[in-house]
Amino acid sequence: MAKEMSRRSFLKKGAAAAIGLAVVPSTVLGKKFGHTAPSDKLNILGVGIGGRGASVLKGLESQNIIGLCDVDWKYAEHVFQRYPAAKRYNDYRRMYDEMLKSADAVMVATADHTHAIIAADAITAGKHVYCEKPLTHTVYESRLLTKLAAKHKVATQMGNQGASAEGVRKVCEWIWNGEIGEVRKVEAFTDRPIWPQGLMRPENDERVPKTLNWDAFIGPTPMRPYNSIYTPWNFRGWWDFGTGALGDMACHILHPVFKGLKLGYPTKVQGSSTLLLSESCPTAQTVKFVFPARDNMPKVAMPEVEVYWYDGGLMPTRPEGLPAGKDLNVKGGGAIFYGTKDTLICGCYGADPYLVSGREPKCPPVMREVKESHQMDWVRACKEDADDRTLSASDFSEAGPFNEMVVMGVLAVRLQGLNQELHWDGEKMRFTNIPADATIKTVIKDGFSIKDGHPTFKKTWTDPVNANQFAEELIKHNYREGWKLPDMPM
C-alpha cells in the first residue's frame, strides 16, 4: 500500500513551492538506514582529512566524529589530534570493514580519483555522503553516484559551498525573473592553478615515507613509483589523480551558470590549451560548451547557449560598459552572463552579483534560503526522513549532472589533438562523431633546447592509440585490480 502524504509533508512542500520562503531545519524524523546516533547526533566517518577535509570536519563538530582516515598520517596529524576519540586509519576499506555499520554518514575529501569509489561504497551501505568537489573524476562516476544516491535514498552534498550562499540564489532570481533577458553566451574563468601543472613525469623515484600508505593513495589508478611532487595538495595537477584548474574551480564558478540557466547535457564541446602532456594538466586552457535550448520559463526563454571557460591566466574580453579598472576576479574567478537586456557578472561561488547597467533588481525569492552552513544543511537533510526530506543545496541529484559538465570540459582538453568539435550524446555517455579509425597521441616529454644559438624542437610522443578507445577510458576508467565500483542502477 502506498504511503500517504502526511499533513506536515503537504504543508511543508506546498508552502515552499508556493512562496519559496526559507525552510527552517526540521527536527529529527528518523533515518531509514544504519545506526541511530545518541542525542540525535550523526556518527560521521571522515576520509581524506589532512587538507580540505579538515575544514569540512570543523563545520561538522557538533556531531560525533567517530573515525578518521588519511593515507598520509603526517599531513593529517593535526586533525587526529583535534578529534582524539576518533579511531585512526590509513585505508578507508579497513575503516569501513570495522566502523561503517556504526556510522550514519561519511565525509569524503580525498584526491579526485578516489571520490567515486569511497562515496559509492558508503551509499550502497545506506550511509549519507558529503563529498568534496569535483564530485568525481569521470562522467561515468558522476552518473553512478547520482543514481546510487537516488536508489538508496540517502542525503548527499557536494562541497561547492557557494550553492548554499546568497549569490547563487540572487543570480537565479534575476535570470528567472527576466531581468537580463535571454542568455545565449556565458564566459567564465579562474585565476587557478596555484599548484604545479604542465609537468612531465618525474624521472627519479623516492623512498615512500613511513607515514604514507602509497598503495591506498594510488587507489584505483595504475601503480607508479612514489615521488613527493604528487601529494599532498599537488595531486590536482596530475591526470591520474586530479582534474586540474577546471575540475577544481569550475564546480564553484560554473554552478550558478548550470543552475541559473537550467542546463543539462552539452551537445558539443571543444578545448584547447598550452602544451598538452600525457601526465599533467596544462598550465592554461579554454573550453567551449554548447547546450541546446531548454524549456522556457514563465518570464524568460532558455535558448541554445554557448559557455566558455578560461584558466591559467587566460581571461574573457571585458564586457562593453564595464567601468575601467573594475576587476572581474572576485574570490578566484568569475562568470559573465550576456543577456539580451543586460549583462550579469558574479564572482567565484556566485559571489557579489551585479548588472553592468548598474540596476539593482528587486525580485521575489524563488529558492530556499539556507540558514545554516553548507555542511550543517547536509546534516539537517541526513536527519530528515527520506520520504519527507528537503534536499540539500548541492544534493547529488543536481551535483551529479553538473559535475558531468565539468569533467566533460576535461575530456575536451585531452581530446584536442583530434582537431574537431566533439558531439556528445549525454544519455549514452559517448561521443558520436569521432571517426572509427581516428588516432590520438600526446606529448610525454618536451625536449626543446637551444644549441649554438639555434632552437631545437624534440618532443617525445606516446604511440598513437585509437581515439574512440582512448575517449571511452576517459569517460569510464578501467580500475586497477582489486578496486571495483558498484554496478550502475537501472
PDB file of N, CA and C in Angstrom, residues 322-400:
ATOM      1  N   LEU A 322      31.540  47.925 -18.917  1.00  0.00           N
ATOM      2  CA  LEU A 322      32.145  47.686 -17.610  1.00  0.00           C
ATOM      3  C   LEU A 322      33.148  48.799 -17.313  1.00  0.00           C
ATOM      4  N   PRO A 323      33.049  49.462 -16.173  1.00  0.00           N
ATOM      5  CA  PRO A 323      33.949  50.581 -15.864  1.00  0.00           C
ATOM      6  C   PRO A 323      35.421  50.173 -15.900  1.00  0.00           C
ATOM      7  N   ALA A 324      36.258  51.042 -16.420  1.00  0.00           N
ATOM      8  CA  ALA A 324      37.699  50.800 -16.442  1.00  0.00           C
ATOM      9  C   ALA A 324      38.198  50.606 -15.015  1.00  0.00           C
ATOM     10  N   GLY A 325      39.078  49.634 -14.852  1.00  0.00           N
ATOM     11  CA  GLY A 325      39.633  49.368 -13.530  1.00  0.00           C
ATOM     12  C   GLY A 325      38.836  48.386 -12.703  1.00  0.00           C
ATOM     13  N   LYS A 326      37.609  48.055 -13.125  1.00  0.00           N
ATOM     14  CA  LYS A 326      36.774  47.107 -12.390  1.00  0.00           C
ATOM     15  C   LYS A 326      37.331  45.693 -12.567  1.00  0.00           C
ATOM     16  N   ASP A 327      37.692  45.051 -11.478  1.00  0.00           N
ATOM     17  CA  ASP A 327      38.292  43.721 -11.533  1.00  0.00           C
ATOM     18  C   ASP A 327      37.208  42.662 -11.654  1.00  0.00           C
ATOM     19  N   LEU A 328      37.289  41.835 -12.685  1.00  0.00           N
ATOM     20  CA  LEU A 328      36.321  40.754 -12.867  1.00  0.00           C
ATOM     21  C   LEU A 328      36.556  39.602 -11.890  1.00  0.00           C
ATOM     22  N   ASN A 329      37.768  39.531 -11.369  1.00  0.00           N
ATOM     23  CA  ASN A 329      38.131  38.412 -10.499  1.00  0.00           C
ATOM     24  C   ASN A 329      37.664  38.685  -9.074  1.00  0.00           C
ATOM     25  N   VAL A 330      36.701  37.916  -8.610  1.00  0.00           N
ATOM     26  CA  VAL A 330      36.201  38.015  -7.248  1.00  0.00           C
ATOM     27  C   VAL A 330      36.350  36.652  -6.583  1.00  0.00           C
ATOM     28  N   LYS A 331      37.225  36.554  -5.602  1.00  0.00           N
ATOM     29  CA  LYS A 331      37.438  35.329  -4.825  1.00  0.00           C
ATOM     30  C   LYS A 331      37.958  34.173  -5.664  1.00  0.00           C
ATOM     31  N   GLY A 332      38.681  34.483  -6.740  1.00  0.00           N
ATOM     32  CA  GLY A 332      39.313  33.416  -7.518  1.00  0.00           C
ATOM     33  C   GLY A 332      38.757  33.195  -8.900  1.00  0.00           C
ATOM     34  N   GLY A 333      37.813  34.014  -9.332  1.00  0.00           N
ATOM     35  CA  GLY A 333      37.268  33.848 -10.677  1.00  0.00           C
ATOM     36  C   GLY A 333      35.997  34.633 -10.867  1.00  0.00           C
ATOM     37  N   GLY A 334      35.259  34.297 -11.913  1.00  0.00           N
ATOM     38  CA  GLY A 334      34.010  34.988 -12.175  1.00  0.00           C
ATOM     39  C   GLY A 334      33.283  34.426 -13.374  1.00  0.00           C
ATOM     40  N   ALA A 335      32.040  34.855 -13.558  1.00  0.00           N
ATOM     41  CA  ALA A 335      31.208  34.440 -14.684  1.00  0.00           C
ATOM     42  C   ALA A 335      30.467  35.647 -15.228  1.00  0.00           C
ATOM     43  N   ILE A 336      30.339  35.704 -16.546  1.00  0.00           N
ATOM     44  CA  ILE A 336      29.673  36.823 -17.231  1.00  0.00           C
ATOM     45  C   ILE A 336      28.520  36.260 -18.056  1.00  0.00           C
ATOM     46  N   PHE A 337      27.296  36.660 -17.736  1.00  0.00           N
ATOM     47  CA  PHE A 337      26.095  36.244 -18.468  1.00  0.00           C
ATOM     48  C   PHE A 337      25.704  37.376 -19.420  1.00  0.00           C
ATOM     49  N   TYR A 338      25.748  37.116 -20.709  1.00  0.00           N
ATOM     50  CA  TYR A 338      25.368  38.126 -21.695  1.00  0.00           C
ATOM     51  C   TYR A 338      23.899  37.939 -22.066  1.00  0.00           C
ATOM     52  N   GLY A 339      23.035  38.815 -21.534  1.00  0.00           N
ATOM     53  CA  GLY A 339      21.612  38.734 -21.823  1.00  0.00           C
ATOM     54  C   GLY A 339      21.194  39.737 -22.879  1.00  0.00           C
ATOM     55  N   THR A 340      20.011  39.562 -23.419  1.00  0.00           N
ATOM     56  CA  THR A 340      19.502  40.485 -24.434  1.00  0.00           C
ATOM     57  C   THR A 340      19.087  41.819 -23.831  1.00  0.00           C
ATOM     58  N   LYS A 341      18.918  41.888 -22.511  1.00  0.00           N
ATOM     59  CA  LYS A 341      18.542  43.136 -21.843  1.00  0.00           C
ATOM     60  C   LYS A 341      19.679  43.739 -21.007  1.00  0.00           C
ATOM     61  N   ASP A 342      20.535  42.903 -20.475  1.00  0.00           N
ATOM     62  CA  ASP A 342      21.579  43.385 -19.580  1.00  0.00           C
ATOM     63  C   ASP A 342      22.653  42.303 -19.463  1.00  0.00           C
ATOM     64  N   THR A 343      23.773  42.667 -18.836  1.00  0.00           N
ATOM     65  CA  THR A 343      24.861  41.724 -18.596  1.00  0.00           C
ATOM     66  C   THR A 343      25.028  41.543 -17.096  1.00  0.00           C
ATOM     67  N   LEU A 344      25.021  40.293 -16.663  1.00  0.00           N
ATOM     68  CA  LEU A 344      25.139  39.943 -15.248  1.00  0.00           C
ATOM     69  C   LEU A 344      26.525  39.377 -15.004  1.00  0.00           C
ATOM     70  N   ILE A 345      27.179  39.830 -13.946  1.00  0.00           N
ATOM     71  CA  ILE A 345      28.507  39.348 -13.591  1.00  0.00           C
ATOM     72  C   ILE A 345      28.506  38.920 -12.128  1.00  0.00           C
ATOM     73  N   CYS A 346      29.125  37.779 -11.853  1.00  0.00           N
ATOM     74  CA  CYS A 346      29.280  37.342 -10.460  1.00  0.00           C
ATOM     75  C   CYS A 346      30.667  36.750 -10.286  1.00  0.00           C
ATOM     76  N   GLY A 347      31.109  36.643  -9.054  1.00  0.00           N
ATOM     77  CA  GLY A 347      32.415  36.092  -8.767  1.00  0.00           C
ATOM     78  C   GLY A 347      32.360  34.594  -8.533  1.00  0.00           C
ATOM     79  N   CYS A 348      33.481  34.046  -8.107  1.00  0.00           N
ATOM     80  CA  CYS A 348      33.533  32.644  -7.708  1.00  0.00           C
ATOM     81  C   CYS A 348      32.514  32.406  -6.605  1.00  0.00           C
ATOM     82  N   TYR A 349      31.904  31.237  -6.594  1.00  0.00           N
ATOM     83  CA  TYR A 349      30.821  30.876  -5.666  1.00  0.00           C
ATOM     84  C   TYR A 349      29.533  31.653  -5.963  1.00  0.00           C
ATOM     85  N   GLY A 350      29.479  32.367  -7.107  1.00  0.00           N
ATOM     86  CA  GLY A 350      28.331  33.221  -7.392  1.00  0.00           C
ATOM     87  C   GLY A 350      28.338  34.486  -6.569  1.00  0.00           C
ATOM     88  N   ALA A 351      29.490  34.830  -5.980  1.00  0.00           N
ATOM     89  CA  ALA A 351      29.562  35.935  -5.018  1.00  0.00           C
ATOM     90  C   ALA A 351      29.355  37.295  -5.670  1.00  0.00           C
ATOM     91  N   ASP A 352      28.733  38.190  -4.935  1.00  0.00           N
ATOM     92  CA  ASP A 352      28.609  39.612  -5.263  1.00  0.00           C
ATOM     93  C   ASP A 352      28.099  39.867  -6.682  1.00  0.00           C
ATOM     94  N   PRO A 353      26.970  39.319  -7.082  1.00  0.00           N
ATOM     95  CA  PRO A 353      26.466  39.549  -8.443  1.00  0.00           C
ATOM     96  C   PRO A 353      26.043  41.000  -8.653  1.00  0.00           C
ATOM     97  N   TYR A 354      26.200  41.473  -9.876  1.00  0.00           N
ATOM     98  CA  TYR A 354      25.773  42.826 -10.227  1.00  0.00           C
ATOM     99  C   TYR A 354      25.488  42.893 -11.715  1.00  0.00           C
ATOM    100  N   LEU A 355      24.734  43.912 -12.115  1.00  0.00           N
ATOM    101  CA  LEU A 355      24.434  44.144 -13.518  1.00  0.00           C
ATOM    102  C   LEU A 355      25.316  45.275 -14.033  1.00  0.00           C
ATOM    103  N   VAL A 356      25.810  45.131 -15.257  1.00  0.00           N
ATOM    104  CA  VAL A 356      26.677  46.154 -15.840  1.00  0.00           C
ATOM    105  C   VAL A 356      25.942  47.487 -15.955  1.00  0.00           C
ATOM    106  N   SER A 357      24.631  47.436 -16.146  1.00  0.00           N
ATOM    107  CA  SER A 357      23.842  48.668 -16.260  1.00  0.00           C
ATOM    108  C   SER A 357      23.801  49.460 -14.963  1.00  0.00           C
ATOM    109  N   GLY A 358      24.098  48.811 -13.846  1.00  0.00           N
ATOM    110  CA  GLY A 358      24.014  49.464 -12.544  1.00  0.00           C
ATOM    111  C   GLY A 358      22.681  49.277 -11.851  1.00  0.00           C
ATOM    112  N   ARG A 359      21.698  48.701 -12.538  1.00  0.00           N
ATOM    113  CA  ARG A 359      20.399  48.451 -11.913  1.00  0.00           C
ATOM    114  C   ARG A 359      20.551  47.451 -10.771  1.00  0.00           C
ATOM    115  N   GLU A 360      19.678  47.540  -9.792  1.00  0.00           N
ATOM    116  CA  GLU A 360      19.637  46.597  -8.688  1.00  0.00           C
ATOM    117  C   GLU A 360      18.239  45.988  -8.621  1.00  0.00           C
ATOM    118  N   PRO A 361      18.033  44.878  -9.315  1.00  0.00           N
ATOM    119  CA  PRO A 361      16.691  44.280  -9.375  1.00  0.00           C
ATOM    120  C   PRO A 361      16.176  43.868  -7.999  1.00  0.00           C
ATOM    121  N   LYS A 362      14.892  44.004  -7.814  1.00  0.00           N
ATOM    122  CA  LYS A 362      14.212  43.522  -6.624  1.00  0.00           C
ATOM    123  C   LYS A 362      13.247  42.431  -7.069  1.00  0.00           C
ATOM    124  N   CYS A 363      13.625  41.206  -6.826  1.00  0.00           N
ATOM    125  CA  CYS A 363      12.843  40.072  -7.331  1.00  0.00           C
ATOM    126  C   CYS A 363      12.310  39.242  -6.171  1.00  0.00           C
ATOM    127  N   PRO A 364      11.183  38.596  -6.371  1.00  0.00           N
ATOM    128  CA  PRO A 364      10.652  37.721  -5.316  1.00  0.00           C
ATOM    129  C   PRO A 364      11.553  36.515  -5.121  1.00  0.00           C
ATOM    130  N   PRO A 365      11.691  36.013  -3.906  1.00  0.00           N
ATOM    131  CA  PRO A 365      12.521  34.823  -3.667  1.00  0.00           C
ATOM    132  C   PRO A 365      11.928  33.607  -4.359  1.00  0.00           C
ATOM    133  N   VAL A 366      12.793  32.816  -4.963  1.00  0.00           N
ATOM    134  CA  VAL A 366      12.332  31.623  -5.675  1.00  0.00           C
ATOM    135  C   VAL A 366      13.052  30.364  -5.199  1.00  0.00           C
ATOM    136  N   MET A 367      14.042  30.545  -4.328  1.00  0.00           N
ATOM    137  CA  MET A 367      14.804  29.408  -3.839  1.00  0.00           C
ATOM    138  C   MET A 367      14.842  29.403  -2.316  1.00  0.00           C
ATOM    139  N   ARG A 368      14.997  28.243  -1.748  1.00  0.00           N
ATOM    140  CA  ARG A 368      15.112  28.097  -0.306  1.00  0.00           C
ATOM    141  C   ARG A 368      16.356  28.813   0.196  1.00  0.00           C
ATOM    142  N   GLU A 369      16.232  29.571   1.252  1.00  0.00           N
ATOM    143  CA  GLU A 369      17.374  30.213   1.884  1.00  0.00           C
ATOM    144  C   GLU A 369      17.968  29.262   2.911  1.00  0.00           C
ATOM    145  N   VAL A 370      19.254  28.975   2.758  1.00  0.00           N
ATOM    146  CA  VAL A 370      19.942  28.085   3.692  1.00  0.00           C
ATOM    147  C   VAL A 370      20.338  28.896   4.921  1.00  0.00           C
ATOM    148  N   LYS A 371      19.805  28.533   6.062  1.00  0.00           N
ATOM    149  CA  LYS A 371      20.030  29.291   7.288  1.00  0.00           C
ATOM    150  C   LYS A 371      21.308  28.872   8.004  1.00  0.00           C
ATOM    151  N   GLU A 372      21.773  27.666   7.757  1.00  0.00           N
ATOM    152  CA  GLU A 372      22.972  27.177   8.415  1.00  0.00           C
ATOM    153  C   GLU A 372      24.100  27.080   7.394  1.00  0.00           C
ATOM    154  N   SER A 373      25.227  26.503   7.775  1.00  0.00           N
ATOM    155  CA  SER A 373      26.353  26.338   6.868  1.00  0.00           C
ATOM    156  C   SER A 373      26.049  25.260   5.821  1.00  0.00           C
ATOM    157  N   HIS A 374      26.876  25.204   4.798  1.00  0.00           N
ATOM    158  CA  HIS A 374      26.739  24.184   3.758  1.00  0.00           C
ATOM    159  C   HIS A 374      26.809  22.784   4.370  1.00  0.00           C
ATOM    160  N   GLN A 375      27.737  22.612   5.329  1.00  0.00           N
ATOM    161  CA  GLN A 375      27.874  21.310   5.978  1.00  0.00           C
ATOM    162  C   GLN A 375      26.657  20.979   6.840  1.00  0.00           C
ATOM    163  N   MET A 376      26.197  21.956   7.610  1.00  0.00           N
ATOM    164  CA  MET A 376      25.093  21.684   8.522  1.00  0.00           C
ATOM    165  C   MET A 376      23.757  21.571   7.788  1.00  0.00           C
ATOM    166  N   ASP A 377      23.651  22.148   6.624  1.00  0.00           N
ATOM    167  CA  ASP A 377      22.440  21.935   5.822  1.00  0.00           C
ATOM    168  C   ASP A 377      22.373  20.479   5.384  1.00  0.00           C
ATOM    169  N   TRP A 378      23.534  19.890   5.103  1.00  0.00           N
ATOM    170  CA  TRP A 378      23.584  18.455   4.797  1.00  0.00           C
ATOM    171  C   TRP A 378      23.222  17.629   6.028  1.00  0.00           C
ATOM    172  N   VAL A 379      23.729  18.013   7.187  1.00  0.00           N
ATOM    173  CA  VAL A 379      23.385  17.300   8.422  1.00  0.00           C
ATOM    174  C   VAL A 379      21.881  17.335   8.644  1.00  0.00           C
ATOM    175  N   ARG A 380      21.296  18.504   8.431  1.00  0.00           N
ATOM    176  CA  ARG A 380      19.839  18.633   8.564  1.00  0.00           C
ATOM    177  C   ARG A 380      19.120  17.657   7.636  1.00  0.00           C
ATOM    178  N   ALA A 381      19.586  17.557   6.393  1.00  0.00           N
ATOM    179  CA  ALA A 381      18.960  16.632   5.435  1.00  0.00           C
ATOM    180  C   ALA A 381      19.141  15.189   5.864  1.00  0.00           C
ATOM    181  N   CYS A 382      20.317  14.866   6.413  1.00  0.00           N
ATOM    182  CA  CYS A 382      20.563  13.498   6.886  1.00  0.00           C
ATOM    183  C   CYS A 382      19.565  13.086   7.958  1.00  0.00           C
ATOM    184  N   LYS A 383      19.184  14.024   8.798  1.00  0.00           N
ATOM    185  CA  LYS A 383      18.334  13.717   9.944  1.00  0.00           C
ATOM    186  C   LYS A 383      16.849  13.688   9.600  1.00  0.00           C
ATOM    187  N   GLU A 384      16.506  14.089   8.402  1.00  0.00           N
ATOM    188  CA  GLU A 384      15.114  14.034   7.977  1.00  0.00           C
ATOM    189  C   GLU A 384      14.811  12.696   7.316  1.00  0.00           C
ATOM    190  N   ASP A 385      13.592  12.269   7.449  1.00  0.00           N
ATOM    191  CA  ASP A 385      13.171  11.022   6.833  1.00  0.00           C
ATOM    192  C   ASP A 385      13.262  11.135   5.322  1.00  0.00           C
ATOM    193  N   ALA A 386      13.699  10.066   4.672  1.00  0.00           N
ATOM    194  CA  ALA A 386      13.915  10.089   3.223  1.00  0.00           C
ATOM    195  C   ALA A 386      12.663  10.478   2.451  1.00  0.00           C
ATOM    196  N   ASP A 387      11.481  10.107   2.960  1.00  0.00           N
ATOM    197  CA  ASP A 387      10.231  10.407   2.257  1.00  0.00           C
ATOM    198  C   ASP A 387       9.704  11.802   2.563  1.00  0.00           C
ATOM    199  N   ASP A 388      10.409  12.535   3.430  1.00  0.00           N
ATOM    200  CA  ASP A 388       9.936  13.864   3.823  1.00  0.00           C
ATOM    201  C   ASP A 388      11.118  14.833   3.915  1.00  0.00           C
ATOM    202  N   ARG A 389      12.105  14.601   3.072  1.00  0.00           N
ATOM    203  CA  ARG A 389      13.363  15.337   3.167  1.00  0.00           C
ATOM    204  C   ARG A 389      13.385  16.536   2.224  1.00  0.00           C
ATOM    205  N   THR A 390      13.845  17.671   2.743  1.00  0.00           N
ATOM    206  CA  THR A 390      14.174  18.812   1.898  1.00  0.00           C
ATOM    207  C   THR A 390      15.624  18.645   1.472  1.00  0.00           C
ATOM    208  N   LEU A 391      15.862  18.536   0.170  1.00  0.00           N
ATOM    209  CA  LEU A 391      17.201  18.244  -0.328  1.00  0.00           C
ATOM    210  C   LEU A 391      18.173  19.355   0.041  1.00  0.00           C
ATOM    211  N   SER A 392      19.419  18.979   0.247  1.00  0.00           N
ATOM    212  CA  SER A 392      20.468  19.966   0.497  1.00  0.00           C
ATOM    213  C   SER A 392      20.720  20.771  -0.780  1.00  0.00           C
ATOM    214  N   ALA A 393      21.486  21.848  -0.657  1.00  0.00           N
ATOM    215  CA  ALA A 393      21.656  22.793  -1.760  1.00  0.00           C
ATOM    216  C   ALA A 393      22.426  22.212  -2.938  1.00  0.00           C
ATOM    217  N   SER A 394      23.281  21.224  -2.674  1.00  0.00           N
ATOM    218  CA  SER A 394      24.032  20.595  -3.767  1.00  0.00           C
ATOM    219  C   SER A 394      23.915  19.079  -3.677  1.00  0.00           C
ATOM    220  N   ASP A 395      22.689  18.633  -3.498  1.00  0.00           N
ATOM    221  CA  ASP A 395      22.380  17.202  -3.495  1.00  0.00           C
ATOM    222  C   ASP A 395      22.880  16.573  -4.797  1.00  0.00           C
ATOM    223  N   PHE A 396      23.244  15.303  -4.743  1.00  0.00           N
ATOM    224  CA  PHE A 396      23.805  14.647  -5.929  1.00  0.00           C
ATOM    225  C   PHE A 396      22.844  14.628  -7.113  1.00  0.00           C
ATOM    226  N   SER A 397      21.552  14.779  -6.862  1.00  0.00           N
ATOM    227  CA  SER A 397      20.594  14.854  -7.973  1.00  0.00           C
ATOM    228  C   SER A 397      20.891  16.047  -8.870  1.00  0.00           C
ATOM    229  N   GLU A 398      21.497  17.092  -8.307  1.00  0.00           N
ATOM    230  CA  GLU A 398      21.944  18.246  -9.091  1.00  0.00           C
ATOM    231  C   GLU A 398      23.447  18.238  -9.299  1.00  0.00           C
ATOM    232  N   ALA A 399      24.201  17.920  -8.250  1.00  0.00           N
ATOM    233  CA  ALA A 399      25.656  17.957  -8.333  1.00  0.00           C
ATOM    234  C   ALA A 399      26.192  16.923  -9.313  1.00  0.00           C
ATOM    235  N   GLY A 400      25.533  15.771  -9.420  1.00  0.00           N
ATOM    236  CA  GLY A 400      25.998  14.734 -10.346  1.00  0.00           C
ATOM    237  C   GLY A 400      25.952  15.186 -11.793  1.00  0.00           C
TER     238      GLY A 400
END
